[in-house]
Amino acid sequence: MPIHIIGIGSPFGDDRLGWVAAEQLRQSRGFAAFPPGSISISTRDRPGVLLAPEWEAAAKVLLLDAVRSGAPPGTLHRVEGKEIVSRGRALSSHGLGVAEALELARALGAPVEAFVLHGIEADPRNDSGETLSAAVQRALPALCNRVEREVAERLASAVKTGAVRG
């Protein structure tokens, strides 16, 4: 079963984070070394599309998104499925947030524990424009490294159990 990575965002300000991170991961050398078919990367413009079929065949779904929790801009976040749902709107920069989309997915039978949100705290002053804020831009390499490490660990475990061929 593959790992699916979904970059969530919009073309404005720090909300671009999910898209930018997904593109950087897509182009990284580390991801190129993973077994073919073990990872898929896509981008979406709203969390509600988490209900799309990609997650149904995935062993793990990693969500990349800007976070608005009140932490200092540039803070890295990693939140597991059930905690995403329990924290609700406190995590999202979207009207219908990741938590609400996961709650709906759970009601439709999705295994919420398969989801992990990786994000960076957005700068509330950077809602528009075509670039990421300085704080988010500085944190982006650490986020991508963290996601790449998690994928490598999960795939190594899957190879050991025979779920993925190395």
Short mmCIF file of C-alpha atoms in Angstrom, two decimals:
data_model
loop_
_atom_site.label_atom_id
_atom_site.label_comp_id
_atom_site.label_asym_id
_atom_site.label_seq_id
_atom_site.Cartn_x
_atom_site.Cartn_y
_atom_site.Cartn_z
CA MET A 1 0.00 0.00 0.00
CA PRO A 2 1.44 3.37 -0.94
CA ILE A 3 1.94 6.49 1.10
CA HIS A 4 -0.07 9.38 -0.28
CA ILE A 5 1.06 12.96 0.31
CA ILE A 6 -1.47 15.75 -0.22
CA GLY A 7 -0.35 19.38 -0.26
CA ILE A 8 -3.33 21.56 0.66
CA GLY A 9 -3.33 25.24 -0.16
CA SER A 10 -4.27 28.22 -2.24
CA PRO A 11 -2.32 30.68 -4.36
CA PHE A 12 -2.17 33.28 -1.58
CA GLY A 13 0.42 34.00 1.09
CA ASP A 14 1.37 31.32 3.58
CA ASP A 15 -1.59 29.23 2.49
CA ARG A 16 0.61 28.23 -0.48
CA LEU A 17 2.69 26.13 1.92
CA GLY A 18 1.11 22.75 1.15
CA TRP A 19 1.58 23.25 -2.57
CA VAL A 20 5.18 24.47 -2.24
CA ALA A 21 6.14 21.65 0.14
CA ALA A 22 4.55 19.01 -2.11
CA GLU A 23 6.45 20.33 -5.12
CA GLN A 24 9.76 20.39 -3.23
CA LEU A 25 9.22 16.81 -2.08
CA ARG A 26 8.26 15.74 -5.61
CA GLN A 27 11.59 17.09 -6.87
CA SER A 28 13.80 15.87 -4.01
CA ARG A 29 16.52 13.30 -4.58
CA GLY A 30 15.41 11.38 -1.51
CA PHE A 31 11.95 10.79 -2.93
CA ALA A 32 13.39 9.72 -6.28
CA ALA A 33 15.18 6.87 -4.46
CA PHE A 34 11.99 5.35 -3.03
CA PRO A 35 10.54 2.26 -4.75
CA PRO A 36 8.32 3.08 -7.75
CA GLY A 37 4.65 3.21 -6.83
CA SER A 38 5.32 3.45 -3.10
CA ILE A 39 4.53 7.17 -2.90
CA SER A 40 2.11 9.48 -4.63
CA ILE A 41 2.06 13.25 -4.25
CA SER A 42 -0.81 15.54 -5.18
CA THR A 43 -2.05 19.02 -4.39
CA ARG A 44 -5.54 20.18 -3.53
CA ASP A 45 -7.10 23.59 -3.08
CA ARG A 46 -9.37 22.64 -0.17
CA PRO A 47 -9.38 19.96 2.51
CA GLY A 48 -12.83 18.63 1.60
CA VAL A 49 -11.27 16.79 -1.31
CA LEU A 50 -9.56 14.54 1.21
CA LEU A 51 -12.62 12.46 0.54
CA ALA A 52 -11.21 11.75 -2.92
CA PRO A 53 -10.33 8.13 -3.69
CA GLU A 54 -6.55 8.49 -3.19
CA TRP A 55 -6.72 7.82 0.52
CA GLU A 56 -8.72 4.63 0.12
CA ALA A 57 -5.73 2.62 -1.16
CA ALA A 58 -3.06 4.34 0.94
CA ALA A 59 -1.50 2.86 4.05
CA LYS A 60 -0.77 6.38 5.29
CA VAL A 61 -1.86 9.83 4.13
CA LEU A 62 0.44 12.72 4.96
CA LEU A 63 -1.23 16.12 4.73
CA LEU A 64 0.88 19.24 4.19
CA ASP A 65 -0.83 22.48 5.17
CA ALA A 66 -0.45 25.90 6.73
CA VAL A 67 -1.55 25.86 10.37
CA ARG A 68 -3.16 28.63 12.42
CA SER A 69 -3.08 27.56 16.03
CA GLY A 70 -1.76 30.73 17.65
CA ALA A 71 1.84 29.45 17.88
CA PRO A 72 4.66 31.70 16.61
CA PRO A 73 4.91 31.85 12.80
CA GLY A 74 7.31 29.22 11.49
CA THR A 75 6.53 26.66 14.22
CA LEU A 76 6.54 23.09 12.89
CA HIS A 77 3.50 20.92 13.64
CA ARG A 78 2.94 17.18 13.37
CA VAL A 79 -0.54 16.02 14.38
CA GLU A 80 -1.94 12.47 14.13
CA GLY A 81 -5.42 11.69 12.78
CA LYS A 82 -7.55 11.50 15.91
CA GLU A 83 -5.85 14.58 17.37
CA ILE A 84 -6.52 16.48 14.13
CA VAL A 85 -10.23 15.81 14.60
CA SER A 86 -10.21 16.71 18.30
CA ARG A 87 -8.34 20.00 17.75
CA GLY A 88 -10.80 21.03 15.05
CA ARG A 89 -10.65 24.51 13.55
CA ALA A 90 -7.72 25.40 15.80
CA LEU A 91 -5.40 23.90 13.18
CA SER A 92 -6.65 25.13 9.84
CA SER A 93 -6.34 28.17 7.68
CA HIS A 94 -9.36 27.01 5.63
CA GLY A 95 -13.10 27.56 6.14
CA LEU A 96 -13.86 23.83 5.99
CA GLY A 97 -10.70 22.66 7.66
CA VAL A 98 -8.74 19.46 7.64
CA ALA A 99 -10.39 18.40 10.91
CA GLU A 100 -13.90 18.78 9.51
CA ALA A 101 -12.93 16.93 6.33
CA LEU A 102 -11.46 14.08 8.40
CA GLU A 103 -14.55 13.94 10.59
CA LEU A 104 -16.67 13.54 7.47
CA ALA A 105 -14.23 10.97 6.05
CA ARG A 106 -14.45 9.02 9.31
CA ALA A 107 -18.24 9.02 9.08
CA LEU A 108 -17.84 7.52 5.60
CA GLY A 109 -15.58 4.76 6.89
CA ALA A 110 -12.09 6.21 6.41
CA PRO A 111 -9.49 5.12 8.98
CA VAL A 112 -8.69 8.52 10.53
CA GLU A 113 -5.57 7.07 12.17
CA ALA A 114 -4.09 6.73 8.66
CA PHE A 115 -3.81 10.53 8.42
CA VAL A 116 -0.96 12.71 9.70
CA LEU A 117 -0.86 16.49 9.31
CA HIS A 118 2.55 18.09 8.81
CA GLY A 119 2.36 21.85 8.86
CA ILE A 120 4.01 25.14 9.60
CA GLU A 121 2.37 27.90 11.60
CA ALA A 122 1.36 30.63 9.15
CA ASP A 123 2.08 34.30 9.71
CA PRO A 124 -1.37 35.91 10.12
CA ARG A 125 -0.05 39.05 8.38
CA ASN A 126 0.64 37.08 5.18
CA ASP A 127 -2.82 36.22 3.88
CA SER A 128 -2.28 37.60 0.40
CA GLY A 129 0.53 37.93 -2.06
CA GLU A 130 2.38 35.36 -4.07
CA THR A 131 5.13 34.36 -1.64
CA LEU A 132 5.51 32.62 1.68
CA SER A 133 6.39 34.73 4.72
CA ALA A 134 10.02 34.73 5.85
CA ALA A 135 9.19 32.59 8.92
CA VAL A 136 7.43 29.92 6.86
CA GLN A 137 10.12 29.98 4.17
CA ARG A 138 12.82 29.42 6.84
CA ALA A 139 10.90 26.46 8.31
CA LEU A 140 10.12 24.82 4.95
CA PRO A 141 13.38 22.80 4.62
CA ALA A 142 12.88 21.35 8.11
CA LEU A 143 9.29 20.37 7.25
CA CYS A 144 10.37 18.67 4.03
CA ASN A 145 13.20 16.84 5.83
CA ARG A 146 10.79 15.68 8.53
CA VAL A 147 8.30 14.35 5.95
CA GLU A 148 11.06 12.66 3.95
CA ARG A 149 12.37 10.95 7.12
CA GLU A 150 8.89 9.75 8.10
CA VAL A 151 8.29 8.34 4.62
CA ALA A 152 11.69 6.60 4.63
CA GLU A 153 10.97 5.04 8.05
CA ARG A 154 7.50 3.87 7.01
CA LEU A 155 8.78 2.40 3.75
CA ALA A 156 11.69 0.66 5.47
CA SER A 157 9.20 -0.91 7.86
CA ALA A 158 6.92 -1.91 4.96
CA VAL A 159 9.85 -3.52 3.11
CA LYS A 160 10.72 -5.55 6.22
CA THR A 161 7.17 -6.84 6.50
CA GLY A 162 6.90 -7.48 2.77
CA ALA A 163 4.15 -4.90 2.23
CA VAL A 164 6.41 -3.03 -0.24
CA ARG A 165 9.21 -4.39 -2.38
CA GLY A 166 12.54 -2.65 -1.85
#
